[in-house]
Backbone as a printed PyTorch tensor [residue, N CA C, xyz], in Angstrom:
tensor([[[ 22.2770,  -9.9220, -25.9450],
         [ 21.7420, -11.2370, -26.2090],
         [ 20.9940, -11.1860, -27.5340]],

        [[ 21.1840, -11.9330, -28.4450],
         [ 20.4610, -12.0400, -29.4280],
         [ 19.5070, -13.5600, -29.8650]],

        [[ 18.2630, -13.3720, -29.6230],
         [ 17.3790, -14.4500, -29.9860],
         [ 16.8450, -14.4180, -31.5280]],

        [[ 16.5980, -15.5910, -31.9740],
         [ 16.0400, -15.4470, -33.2940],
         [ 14.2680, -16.0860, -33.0610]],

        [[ 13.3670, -15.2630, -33.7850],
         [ 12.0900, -15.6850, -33.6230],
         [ 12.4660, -16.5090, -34.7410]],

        [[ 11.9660, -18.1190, -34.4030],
         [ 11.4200, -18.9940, -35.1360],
         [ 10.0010, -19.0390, -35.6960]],

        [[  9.5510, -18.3210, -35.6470],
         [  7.5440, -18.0820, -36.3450],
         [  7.5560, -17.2680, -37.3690]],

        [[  7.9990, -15.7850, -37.8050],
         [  7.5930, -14.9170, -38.5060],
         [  9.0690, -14.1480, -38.5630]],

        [[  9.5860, -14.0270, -39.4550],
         [ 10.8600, -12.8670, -39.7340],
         [ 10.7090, -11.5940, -39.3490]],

        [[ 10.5170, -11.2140, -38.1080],
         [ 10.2400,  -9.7690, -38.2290],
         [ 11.5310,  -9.5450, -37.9750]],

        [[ 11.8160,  -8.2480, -38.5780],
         [ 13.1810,  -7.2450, -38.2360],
         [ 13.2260,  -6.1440, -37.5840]],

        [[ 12.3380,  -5.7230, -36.8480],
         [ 12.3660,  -4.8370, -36.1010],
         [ 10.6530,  -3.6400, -35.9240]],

        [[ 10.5860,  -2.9700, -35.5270],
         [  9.2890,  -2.4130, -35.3820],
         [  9.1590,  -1.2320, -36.4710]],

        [[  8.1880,  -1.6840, -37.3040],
         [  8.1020,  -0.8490, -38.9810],
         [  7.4320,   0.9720, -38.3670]],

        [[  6.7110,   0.8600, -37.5390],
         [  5.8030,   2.1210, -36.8970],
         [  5.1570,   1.9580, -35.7030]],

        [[  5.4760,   2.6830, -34.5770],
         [  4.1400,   2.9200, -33.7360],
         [  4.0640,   4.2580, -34.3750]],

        [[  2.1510,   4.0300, -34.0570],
         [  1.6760,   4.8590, -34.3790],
         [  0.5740,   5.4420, -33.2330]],

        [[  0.7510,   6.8960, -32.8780],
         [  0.3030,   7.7180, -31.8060],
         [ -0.6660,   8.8750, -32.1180]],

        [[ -1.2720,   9.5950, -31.3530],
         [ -2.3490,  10.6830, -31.1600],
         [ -2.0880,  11.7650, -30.6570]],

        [[ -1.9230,  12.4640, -31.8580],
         [ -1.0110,  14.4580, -31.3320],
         [ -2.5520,  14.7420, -30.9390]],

        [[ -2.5490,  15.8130, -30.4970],
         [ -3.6340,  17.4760, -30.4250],
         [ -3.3050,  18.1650, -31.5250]],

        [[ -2.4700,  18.2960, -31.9180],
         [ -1.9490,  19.9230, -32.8630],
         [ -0.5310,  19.3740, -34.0660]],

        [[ -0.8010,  18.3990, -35.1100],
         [  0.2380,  17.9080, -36.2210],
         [  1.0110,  19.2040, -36.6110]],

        [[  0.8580,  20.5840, -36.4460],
         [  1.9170,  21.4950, -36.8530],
         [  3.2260,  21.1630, -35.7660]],

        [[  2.5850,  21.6370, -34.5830],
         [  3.2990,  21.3750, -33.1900],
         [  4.3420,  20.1280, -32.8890]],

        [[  3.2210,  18.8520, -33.1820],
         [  4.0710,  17.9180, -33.3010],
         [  5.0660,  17.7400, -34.1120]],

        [[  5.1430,  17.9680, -35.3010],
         [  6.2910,  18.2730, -37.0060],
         [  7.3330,  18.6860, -36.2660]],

        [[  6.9800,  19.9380, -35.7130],
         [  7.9330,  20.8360, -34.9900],
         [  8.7590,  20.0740, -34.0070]],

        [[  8.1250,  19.6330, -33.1140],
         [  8.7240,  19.1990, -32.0320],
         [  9.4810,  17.5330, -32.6280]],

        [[  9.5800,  16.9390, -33.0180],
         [  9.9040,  15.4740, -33.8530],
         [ 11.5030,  15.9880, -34.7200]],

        [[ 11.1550,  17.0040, -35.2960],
         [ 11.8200,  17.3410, -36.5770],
         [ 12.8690,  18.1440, -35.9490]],

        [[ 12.3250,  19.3750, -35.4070],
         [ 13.5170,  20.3460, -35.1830],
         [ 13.9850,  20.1810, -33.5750]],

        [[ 13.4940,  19.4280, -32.7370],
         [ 13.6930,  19.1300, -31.2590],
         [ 14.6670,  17.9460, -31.2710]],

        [[ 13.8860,  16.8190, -31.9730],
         [ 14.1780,  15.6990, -31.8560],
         [ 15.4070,  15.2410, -33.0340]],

        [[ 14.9280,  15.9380, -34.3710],
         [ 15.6940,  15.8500, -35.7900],
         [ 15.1160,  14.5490, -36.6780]],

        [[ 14.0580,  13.9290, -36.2430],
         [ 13.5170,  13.0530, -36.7200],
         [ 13.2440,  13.3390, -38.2860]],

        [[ 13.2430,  13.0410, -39.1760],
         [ 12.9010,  13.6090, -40.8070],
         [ 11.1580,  12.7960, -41.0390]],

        [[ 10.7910,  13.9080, -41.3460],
         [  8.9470,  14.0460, -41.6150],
         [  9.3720,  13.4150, -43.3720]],

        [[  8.6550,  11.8680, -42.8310],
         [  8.8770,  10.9400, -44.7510],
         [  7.6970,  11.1110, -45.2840]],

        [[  6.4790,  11.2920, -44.7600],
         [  5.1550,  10.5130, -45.4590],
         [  4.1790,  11.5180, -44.2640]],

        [[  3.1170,  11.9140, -45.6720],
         [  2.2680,  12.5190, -44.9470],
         [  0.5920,  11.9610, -45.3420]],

        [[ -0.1190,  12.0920, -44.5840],
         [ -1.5660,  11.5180, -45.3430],
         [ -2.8160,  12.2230, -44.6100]],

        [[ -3.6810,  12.6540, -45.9490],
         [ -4.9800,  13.1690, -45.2670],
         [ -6.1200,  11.6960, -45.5140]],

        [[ -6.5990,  11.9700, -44.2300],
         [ -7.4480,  11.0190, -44.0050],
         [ -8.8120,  11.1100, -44.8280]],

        [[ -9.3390,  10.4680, -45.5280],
         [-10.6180,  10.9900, -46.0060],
         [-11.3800,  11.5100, -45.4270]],

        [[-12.5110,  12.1470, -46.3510],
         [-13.6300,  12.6120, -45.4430],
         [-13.7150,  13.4560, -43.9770]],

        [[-12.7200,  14.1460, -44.2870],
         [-11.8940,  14.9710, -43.3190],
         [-11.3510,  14.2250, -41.7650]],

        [[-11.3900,  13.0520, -41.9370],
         [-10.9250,  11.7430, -41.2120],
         [ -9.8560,  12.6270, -40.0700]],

        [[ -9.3790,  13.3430, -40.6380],
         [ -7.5860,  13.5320, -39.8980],
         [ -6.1430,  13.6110, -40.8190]],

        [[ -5.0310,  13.1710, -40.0270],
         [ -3.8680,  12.9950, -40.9820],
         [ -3.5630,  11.6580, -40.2570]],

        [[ -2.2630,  11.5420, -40.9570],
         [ -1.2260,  10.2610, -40.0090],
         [  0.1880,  11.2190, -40.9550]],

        [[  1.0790,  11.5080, -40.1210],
         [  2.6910,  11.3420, -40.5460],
         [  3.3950,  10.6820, -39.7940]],

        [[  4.4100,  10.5500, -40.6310],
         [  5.1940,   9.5900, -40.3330],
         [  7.0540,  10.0060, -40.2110]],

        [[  7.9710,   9.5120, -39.6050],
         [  8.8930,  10.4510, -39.2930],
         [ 10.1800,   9.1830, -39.0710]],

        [[ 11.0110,   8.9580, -39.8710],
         [ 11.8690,   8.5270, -39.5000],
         [ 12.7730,   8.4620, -38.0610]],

        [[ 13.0610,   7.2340, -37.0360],
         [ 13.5820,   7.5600, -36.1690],
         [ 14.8720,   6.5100, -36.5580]],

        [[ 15.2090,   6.3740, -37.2080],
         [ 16.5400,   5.7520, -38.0860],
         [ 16.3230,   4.0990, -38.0670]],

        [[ 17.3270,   3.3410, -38.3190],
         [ 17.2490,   1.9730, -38.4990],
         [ 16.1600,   1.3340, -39.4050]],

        [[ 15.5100,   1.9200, -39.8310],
         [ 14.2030,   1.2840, -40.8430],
         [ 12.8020,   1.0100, -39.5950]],

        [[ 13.2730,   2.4510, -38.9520],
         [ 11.9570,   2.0560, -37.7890],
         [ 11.7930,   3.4570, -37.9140]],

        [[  9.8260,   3.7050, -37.6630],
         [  9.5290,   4.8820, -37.9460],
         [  8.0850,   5.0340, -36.4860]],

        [[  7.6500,   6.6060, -36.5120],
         [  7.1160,   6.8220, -35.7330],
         [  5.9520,   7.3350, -36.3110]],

        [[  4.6110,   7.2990, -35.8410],
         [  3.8320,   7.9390, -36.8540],
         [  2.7430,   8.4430, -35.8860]],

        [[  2.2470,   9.9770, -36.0680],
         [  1.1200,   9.8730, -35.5210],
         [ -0.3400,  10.3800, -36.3540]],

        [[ -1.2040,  10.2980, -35.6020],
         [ -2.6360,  10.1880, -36.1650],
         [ -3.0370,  11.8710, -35.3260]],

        [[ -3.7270,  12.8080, -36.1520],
         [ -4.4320,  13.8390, -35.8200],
         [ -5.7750,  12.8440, -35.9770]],

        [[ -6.8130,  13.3730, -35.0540],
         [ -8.4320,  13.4540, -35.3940],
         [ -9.0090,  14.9010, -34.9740]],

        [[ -9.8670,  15.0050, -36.5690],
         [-10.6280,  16.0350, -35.5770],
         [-11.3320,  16.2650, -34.1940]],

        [[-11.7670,  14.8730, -34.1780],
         [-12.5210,  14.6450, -32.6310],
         [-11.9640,  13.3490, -32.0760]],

        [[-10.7850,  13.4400, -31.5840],
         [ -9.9290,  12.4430, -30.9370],
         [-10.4930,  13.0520, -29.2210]],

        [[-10.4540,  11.9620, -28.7040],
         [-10.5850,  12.6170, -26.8910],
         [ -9.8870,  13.2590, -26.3160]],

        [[-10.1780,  13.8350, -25.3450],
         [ -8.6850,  14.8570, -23.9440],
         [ -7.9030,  13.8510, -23.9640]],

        [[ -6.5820,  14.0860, -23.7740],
         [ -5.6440,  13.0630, -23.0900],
         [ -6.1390,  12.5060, -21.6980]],

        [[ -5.4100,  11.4610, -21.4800],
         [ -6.5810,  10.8840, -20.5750],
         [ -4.9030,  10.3500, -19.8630]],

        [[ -3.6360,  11.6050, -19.0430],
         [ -2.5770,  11.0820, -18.5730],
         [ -3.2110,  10.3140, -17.0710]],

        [[ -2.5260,   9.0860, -16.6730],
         [ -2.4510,   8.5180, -15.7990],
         [ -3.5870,   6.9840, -16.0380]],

        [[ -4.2890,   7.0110, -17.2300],
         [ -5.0060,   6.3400, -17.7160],
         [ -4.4590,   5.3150, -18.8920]],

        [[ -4.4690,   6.6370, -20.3940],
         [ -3.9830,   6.0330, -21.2200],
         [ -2.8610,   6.0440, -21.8210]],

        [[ -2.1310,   7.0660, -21.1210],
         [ -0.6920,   7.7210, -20.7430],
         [  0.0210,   7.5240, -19.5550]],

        [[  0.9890,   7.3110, -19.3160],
         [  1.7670,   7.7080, -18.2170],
         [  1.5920,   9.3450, -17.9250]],

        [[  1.4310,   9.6590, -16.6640],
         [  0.9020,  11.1320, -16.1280],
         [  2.3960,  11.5650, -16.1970]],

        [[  3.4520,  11.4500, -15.7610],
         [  4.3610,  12.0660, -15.7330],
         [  5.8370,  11.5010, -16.2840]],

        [[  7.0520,  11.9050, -15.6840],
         [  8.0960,  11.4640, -15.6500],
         [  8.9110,  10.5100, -14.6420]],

        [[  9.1260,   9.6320, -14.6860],
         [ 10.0020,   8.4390, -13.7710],
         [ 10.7340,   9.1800, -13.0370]],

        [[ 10.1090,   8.9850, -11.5270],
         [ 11.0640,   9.4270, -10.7250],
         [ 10.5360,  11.1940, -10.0660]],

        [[  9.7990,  11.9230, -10.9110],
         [  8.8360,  12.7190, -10.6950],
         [  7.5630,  12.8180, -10.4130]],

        [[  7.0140,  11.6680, -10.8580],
         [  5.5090,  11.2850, -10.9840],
         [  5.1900,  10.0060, -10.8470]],

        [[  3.8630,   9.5800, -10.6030],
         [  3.7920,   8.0400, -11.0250],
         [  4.1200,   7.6060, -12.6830]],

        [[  3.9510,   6.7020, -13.0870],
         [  4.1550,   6.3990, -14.5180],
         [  2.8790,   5.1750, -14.8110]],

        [[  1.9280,   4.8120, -13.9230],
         [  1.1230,   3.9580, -13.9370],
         [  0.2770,   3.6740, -15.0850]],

        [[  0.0980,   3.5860, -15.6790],
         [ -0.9140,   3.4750, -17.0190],
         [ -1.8980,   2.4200, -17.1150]],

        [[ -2.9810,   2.5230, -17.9060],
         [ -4.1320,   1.2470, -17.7250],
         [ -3.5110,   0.4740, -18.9790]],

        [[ -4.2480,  -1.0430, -18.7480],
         [ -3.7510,  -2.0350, -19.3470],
         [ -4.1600,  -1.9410, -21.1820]],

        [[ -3.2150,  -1.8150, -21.8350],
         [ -3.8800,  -1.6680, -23.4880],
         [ -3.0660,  -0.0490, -23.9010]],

        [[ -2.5940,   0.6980, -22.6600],
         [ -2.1170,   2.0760, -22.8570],
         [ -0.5700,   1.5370, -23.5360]],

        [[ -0.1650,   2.7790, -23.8370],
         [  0.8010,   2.7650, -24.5910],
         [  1.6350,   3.8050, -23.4580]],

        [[  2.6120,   3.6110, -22.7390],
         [  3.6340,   3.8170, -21.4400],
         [  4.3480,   5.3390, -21.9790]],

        [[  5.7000,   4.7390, -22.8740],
         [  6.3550,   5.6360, -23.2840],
         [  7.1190,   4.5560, -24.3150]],

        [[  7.8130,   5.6080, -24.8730],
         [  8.6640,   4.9850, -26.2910],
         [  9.7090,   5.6380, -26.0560]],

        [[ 10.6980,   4.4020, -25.9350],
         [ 12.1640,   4.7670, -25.6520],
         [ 13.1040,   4.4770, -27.3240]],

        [[ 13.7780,   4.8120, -27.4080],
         [ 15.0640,   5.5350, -28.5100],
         [ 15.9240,   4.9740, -27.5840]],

        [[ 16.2310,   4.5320, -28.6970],
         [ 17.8560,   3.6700, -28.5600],
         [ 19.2950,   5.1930, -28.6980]],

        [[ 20.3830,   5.1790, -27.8420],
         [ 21.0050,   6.1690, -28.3320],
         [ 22.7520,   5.3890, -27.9930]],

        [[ 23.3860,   6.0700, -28.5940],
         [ 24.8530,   5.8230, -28.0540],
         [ 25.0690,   6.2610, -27.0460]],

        [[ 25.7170,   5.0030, -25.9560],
         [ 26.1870,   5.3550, -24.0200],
         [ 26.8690,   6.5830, -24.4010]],

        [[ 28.2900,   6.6770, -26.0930],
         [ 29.3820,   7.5730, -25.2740],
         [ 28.1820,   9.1710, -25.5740]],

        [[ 27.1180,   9.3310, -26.2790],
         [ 26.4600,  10.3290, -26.3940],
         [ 25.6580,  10.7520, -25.0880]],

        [[ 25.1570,  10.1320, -24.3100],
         [ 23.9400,  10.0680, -23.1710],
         [ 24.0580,  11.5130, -22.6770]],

        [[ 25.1210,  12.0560, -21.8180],
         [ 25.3640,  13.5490, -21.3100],
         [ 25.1870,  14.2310, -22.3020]],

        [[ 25.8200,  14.3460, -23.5330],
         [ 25.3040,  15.4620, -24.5600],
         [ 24.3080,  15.6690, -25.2130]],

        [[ 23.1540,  14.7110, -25.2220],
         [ 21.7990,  14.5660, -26.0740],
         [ 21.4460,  15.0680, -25.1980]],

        [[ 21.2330,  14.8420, -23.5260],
         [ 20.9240,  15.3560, -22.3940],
         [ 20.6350,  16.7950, -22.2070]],

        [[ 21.8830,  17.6270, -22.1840],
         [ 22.2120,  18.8170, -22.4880],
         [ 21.4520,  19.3720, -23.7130]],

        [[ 21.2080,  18.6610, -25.2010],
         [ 21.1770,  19.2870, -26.3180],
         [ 19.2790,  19.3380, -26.2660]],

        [[ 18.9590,  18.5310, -25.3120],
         [ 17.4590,  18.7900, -24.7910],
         [ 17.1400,  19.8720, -24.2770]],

        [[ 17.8760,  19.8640, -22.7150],
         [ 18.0570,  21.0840, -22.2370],
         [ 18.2390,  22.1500, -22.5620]],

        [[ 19.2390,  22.3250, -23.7550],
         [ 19.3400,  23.8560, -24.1130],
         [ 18.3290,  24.1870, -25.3450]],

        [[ 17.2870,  22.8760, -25.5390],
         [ 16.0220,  23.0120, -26.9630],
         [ 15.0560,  23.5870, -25.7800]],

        [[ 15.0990,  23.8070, -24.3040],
         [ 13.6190,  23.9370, -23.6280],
         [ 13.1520,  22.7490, -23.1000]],

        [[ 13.8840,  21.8240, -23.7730],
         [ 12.8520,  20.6870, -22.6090],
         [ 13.0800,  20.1500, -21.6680]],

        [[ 11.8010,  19.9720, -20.5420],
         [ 12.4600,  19.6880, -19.4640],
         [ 12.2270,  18.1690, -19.6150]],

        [[ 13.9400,  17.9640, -18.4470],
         [ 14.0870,  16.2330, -18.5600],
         [ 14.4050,  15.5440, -17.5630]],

        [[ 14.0400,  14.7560, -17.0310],
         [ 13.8970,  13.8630, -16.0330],
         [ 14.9600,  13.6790, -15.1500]],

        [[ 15.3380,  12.8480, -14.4220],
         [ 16.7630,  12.6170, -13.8990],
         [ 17.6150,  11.5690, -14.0570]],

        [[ 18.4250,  11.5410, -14.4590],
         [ 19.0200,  10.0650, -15.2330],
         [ 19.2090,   9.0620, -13.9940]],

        [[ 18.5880,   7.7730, -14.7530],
         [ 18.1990,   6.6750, -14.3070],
         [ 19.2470,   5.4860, -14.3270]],

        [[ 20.3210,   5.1290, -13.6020],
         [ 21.0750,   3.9440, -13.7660],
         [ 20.2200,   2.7590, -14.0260]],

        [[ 20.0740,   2.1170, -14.5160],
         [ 18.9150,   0.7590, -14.5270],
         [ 19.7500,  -0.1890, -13.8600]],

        [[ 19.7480,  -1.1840, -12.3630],
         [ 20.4100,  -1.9390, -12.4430],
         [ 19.4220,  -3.0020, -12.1490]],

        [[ 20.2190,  -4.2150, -11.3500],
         [ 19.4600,  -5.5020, -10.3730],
         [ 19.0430,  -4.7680,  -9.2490]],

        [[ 19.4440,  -3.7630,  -8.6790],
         [ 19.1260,  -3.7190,  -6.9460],
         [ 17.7170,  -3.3680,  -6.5030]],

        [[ 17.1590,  -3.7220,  -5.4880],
         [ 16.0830,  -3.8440,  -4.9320],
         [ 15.2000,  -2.5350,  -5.9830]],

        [[ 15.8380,  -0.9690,  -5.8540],
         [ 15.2160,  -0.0030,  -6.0230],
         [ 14.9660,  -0.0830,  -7.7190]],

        [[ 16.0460,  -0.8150,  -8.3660],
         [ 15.7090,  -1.2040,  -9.8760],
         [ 17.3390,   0.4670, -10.2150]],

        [[ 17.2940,   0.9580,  -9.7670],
         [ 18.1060,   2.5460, -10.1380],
         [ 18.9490,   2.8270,  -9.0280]],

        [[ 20.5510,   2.8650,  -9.6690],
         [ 21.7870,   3.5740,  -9.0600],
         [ 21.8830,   5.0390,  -9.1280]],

        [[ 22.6720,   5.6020,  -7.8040],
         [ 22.8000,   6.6450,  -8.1330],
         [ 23.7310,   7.0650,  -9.5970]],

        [[ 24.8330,   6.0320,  -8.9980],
         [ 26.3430,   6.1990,  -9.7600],
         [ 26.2250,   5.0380, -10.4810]],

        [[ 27.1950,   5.1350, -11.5580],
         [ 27.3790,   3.7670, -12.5490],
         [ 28.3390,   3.2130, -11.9360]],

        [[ 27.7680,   1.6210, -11.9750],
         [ 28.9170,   0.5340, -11.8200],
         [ 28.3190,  -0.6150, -12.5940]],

        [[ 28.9570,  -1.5050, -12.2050],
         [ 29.3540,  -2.6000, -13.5580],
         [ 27.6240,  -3.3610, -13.9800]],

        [[ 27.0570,  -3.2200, -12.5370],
         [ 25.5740,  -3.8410, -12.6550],
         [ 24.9330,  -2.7720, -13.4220]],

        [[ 24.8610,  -1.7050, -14.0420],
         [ 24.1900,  -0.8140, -14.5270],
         [ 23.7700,  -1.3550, -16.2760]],

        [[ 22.8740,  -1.9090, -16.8570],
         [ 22.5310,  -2.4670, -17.7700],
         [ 22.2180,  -0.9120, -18.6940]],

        [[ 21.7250,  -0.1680, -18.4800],
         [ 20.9310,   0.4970, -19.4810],
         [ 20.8800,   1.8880, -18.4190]],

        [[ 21.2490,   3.2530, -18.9430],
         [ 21.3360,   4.0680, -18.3240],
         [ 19.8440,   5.3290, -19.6680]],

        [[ 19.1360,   5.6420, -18.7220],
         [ 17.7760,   6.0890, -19.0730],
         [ 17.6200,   7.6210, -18.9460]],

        [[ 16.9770,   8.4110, -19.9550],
         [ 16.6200,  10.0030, -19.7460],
         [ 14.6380,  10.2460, -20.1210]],

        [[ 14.4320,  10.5700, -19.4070],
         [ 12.8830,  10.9030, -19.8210],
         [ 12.4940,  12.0930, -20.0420]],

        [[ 11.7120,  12.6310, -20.9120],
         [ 11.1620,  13.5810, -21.0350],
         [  9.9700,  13.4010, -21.8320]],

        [[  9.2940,  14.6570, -22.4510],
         [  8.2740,  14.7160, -22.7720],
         [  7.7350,  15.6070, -24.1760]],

        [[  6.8100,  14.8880, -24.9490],
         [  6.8350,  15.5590, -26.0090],
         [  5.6000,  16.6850, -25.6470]],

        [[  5.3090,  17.4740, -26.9810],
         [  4.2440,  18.7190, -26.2430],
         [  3.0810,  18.4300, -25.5810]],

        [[  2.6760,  16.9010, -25.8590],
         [  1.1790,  16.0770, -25.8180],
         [  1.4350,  15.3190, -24.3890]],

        [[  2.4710,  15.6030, -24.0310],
         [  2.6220,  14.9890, -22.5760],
         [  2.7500,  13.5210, -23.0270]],

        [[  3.5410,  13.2180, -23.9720],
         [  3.8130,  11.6340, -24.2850],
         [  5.4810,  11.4950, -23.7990]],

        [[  5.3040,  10.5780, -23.0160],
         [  6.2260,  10.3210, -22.0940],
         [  7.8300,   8.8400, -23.1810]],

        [[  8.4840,  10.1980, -23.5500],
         [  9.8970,   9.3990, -24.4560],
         [ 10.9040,   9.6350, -23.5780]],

        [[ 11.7460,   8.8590, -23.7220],
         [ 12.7330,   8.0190, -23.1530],
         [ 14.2160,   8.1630, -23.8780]],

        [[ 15.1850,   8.5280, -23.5540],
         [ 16.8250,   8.3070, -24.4850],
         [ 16.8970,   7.2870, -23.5380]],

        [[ 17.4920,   5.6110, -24.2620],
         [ 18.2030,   4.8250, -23.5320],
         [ 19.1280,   4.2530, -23.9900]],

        [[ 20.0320,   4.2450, -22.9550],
         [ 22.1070,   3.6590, -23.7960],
         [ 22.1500,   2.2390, -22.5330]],

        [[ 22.6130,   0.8790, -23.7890],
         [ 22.7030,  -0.1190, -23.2880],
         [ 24.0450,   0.4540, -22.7560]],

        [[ 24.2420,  -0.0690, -21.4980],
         [ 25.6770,   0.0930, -20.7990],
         [ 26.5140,  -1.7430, -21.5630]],

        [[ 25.6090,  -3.0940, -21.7790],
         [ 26.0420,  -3.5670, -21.4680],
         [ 25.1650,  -4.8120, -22.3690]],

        [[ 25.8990,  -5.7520, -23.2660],
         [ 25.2970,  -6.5240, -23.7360],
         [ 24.0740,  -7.7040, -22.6310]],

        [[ 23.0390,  -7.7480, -22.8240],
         [ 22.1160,  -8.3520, -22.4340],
         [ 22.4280,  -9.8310, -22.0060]],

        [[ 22.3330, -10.8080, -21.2430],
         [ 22.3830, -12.1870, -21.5860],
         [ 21.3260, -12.9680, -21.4390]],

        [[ 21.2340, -14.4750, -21.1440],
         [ 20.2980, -15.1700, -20.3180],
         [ 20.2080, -15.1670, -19.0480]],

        [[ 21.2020, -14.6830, -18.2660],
         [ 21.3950, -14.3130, -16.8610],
         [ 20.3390, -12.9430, -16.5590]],

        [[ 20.2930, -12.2350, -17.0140],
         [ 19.1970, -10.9700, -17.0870],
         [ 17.4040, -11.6690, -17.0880]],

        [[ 17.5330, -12.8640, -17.5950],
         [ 16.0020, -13.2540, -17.3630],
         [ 15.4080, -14.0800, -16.1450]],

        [[ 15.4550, -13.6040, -14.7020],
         [ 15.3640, -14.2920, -14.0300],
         [ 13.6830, -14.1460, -13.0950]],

        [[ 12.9320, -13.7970, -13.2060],
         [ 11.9870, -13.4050, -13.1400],
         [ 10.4040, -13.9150, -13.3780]],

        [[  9.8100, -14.5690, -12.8930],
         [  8.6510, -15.1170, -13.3540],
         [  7.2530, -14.5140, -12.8380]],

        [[  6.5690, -14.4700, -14.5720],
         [  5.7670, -13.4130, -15.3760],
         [  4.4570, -13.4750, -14.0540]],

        [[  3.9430, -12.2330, -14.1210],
         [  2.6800, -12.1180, -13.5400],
         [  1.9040, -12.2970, -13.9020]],

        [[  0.7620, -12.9490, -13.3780],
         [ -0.3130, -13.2900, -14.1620],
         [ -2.1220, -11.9600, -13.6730]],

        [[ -2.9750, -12.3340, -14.3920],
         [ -4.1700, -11.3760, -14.2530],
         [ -4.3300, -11.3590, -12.5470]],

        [[ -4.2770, -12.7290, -12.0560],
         [ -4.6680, -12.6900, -10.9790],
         [ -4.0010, -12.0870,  -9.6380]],

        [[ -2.5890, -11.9070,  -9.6910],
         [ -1.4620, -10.8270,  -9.1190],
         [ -1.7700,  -9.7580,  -8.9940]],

        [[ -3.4890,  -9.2330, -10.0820],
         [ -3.3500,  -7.4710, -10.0390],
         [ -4.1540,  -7.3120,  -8.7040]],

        [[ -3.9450,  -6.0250,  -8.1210],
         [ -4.0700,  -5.1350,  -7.1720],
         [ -5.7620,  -4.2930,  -6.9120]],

        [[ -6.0280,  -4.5260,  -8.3700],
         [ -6.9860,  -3.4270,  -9.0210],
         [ -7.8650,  -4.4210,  -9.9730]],

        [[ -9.1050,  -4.8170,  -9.3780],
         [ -9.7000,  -5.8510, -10.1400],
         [-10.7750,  -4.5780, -11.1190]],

        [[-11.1100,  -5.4270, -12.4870],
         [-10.9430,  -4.9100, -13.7980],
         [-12.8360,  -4.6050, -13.8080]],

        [[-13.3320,  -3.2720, -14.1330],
         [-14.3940,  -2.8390, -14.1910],
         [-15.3640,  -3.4300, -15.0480]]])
């Protein structure tokens, strides 16, 4: 499905930008795990930190922020604690979940594998469909988007996902939750 925003031309998402522990580690893991290319690097003043930045193709980039005194990770809070389907994935409101990558369906099994044989461990692939549970075992025609999770060294919870299937207006059937729906009233 393709919509056009009538307000502001955006073309797509220029950077998120995230919070390593260790910018050698992360380089590493982006670059030679992932193959992402390290474009732009920056020291923060005043011994501020860094931010790099890393191509993840299409004119969309990923960037993260070192601090010297950034907080513990705070998984199940401001992270998702684990992997879909292994763990909860619950996160507080303002957190940042996971960041999914777009990939090619006919690639999905071999990026899979090419994880696996880098060391990382990865989730269990996720059919996305309509049915109650939201996830097929097996693919069939309702399968919209077939999903892989794993994890970078910081316990940041990324995603490979292959559209099975162009999107439509039929896919939006659903009406939005509001504050008052939550479960967990706000401190």
């Amino acid at each position: 499905m393709t919509a056009t925003n009538t307000e502001f031309e955006i073309s797509g998402v220029n950077h998120l930008a995230l919070v390593c522990s260790d910018m050698a580690r992360t380089v590493e893991f982006y670059t030679q795990v992932l193959g992402m290319p390290l474009i732009k690097t920056i020291e923060i003043p005043d011994g501020g930190g860094q931010h790099f930045f890393f191509d993840m193709g299409g004119d969309n980039h990923l960037a993260f922020f070192w601090f010297p005194n950034a907080p513990k990770a705070a998984p199940g809070i401001a992270a998702a604690s684990g992997i879909p389907g292994k763990a909860d994935i619950t996160s507080a409101v303002g957190s940042m979940n996971h960041v999914a990558f777009t990939i090619p369906e006919d690639k999905f099994d071999e990026y899979r594998q090419k994880l696996k044989d880098k060391g990382v461990r990865v989730g269990y692939i996720l059919n996305h469909d309509d049915s109650v549970s939201g996830v097929a075992r097996e693919m069939h025609p309702g399968v919209f988007v077939r999903s892989l999770y794993f994890q970078d060294p910081d316990g940041i919870l990324l995603e490979f996902a292959a559209y099975t299937r162009e999107l439509t207006a039929a896919d939006i059937r659903h009406e939005p939750k509001t504050a008052a729906d939550r479960t967990v009233a706000d401190n």
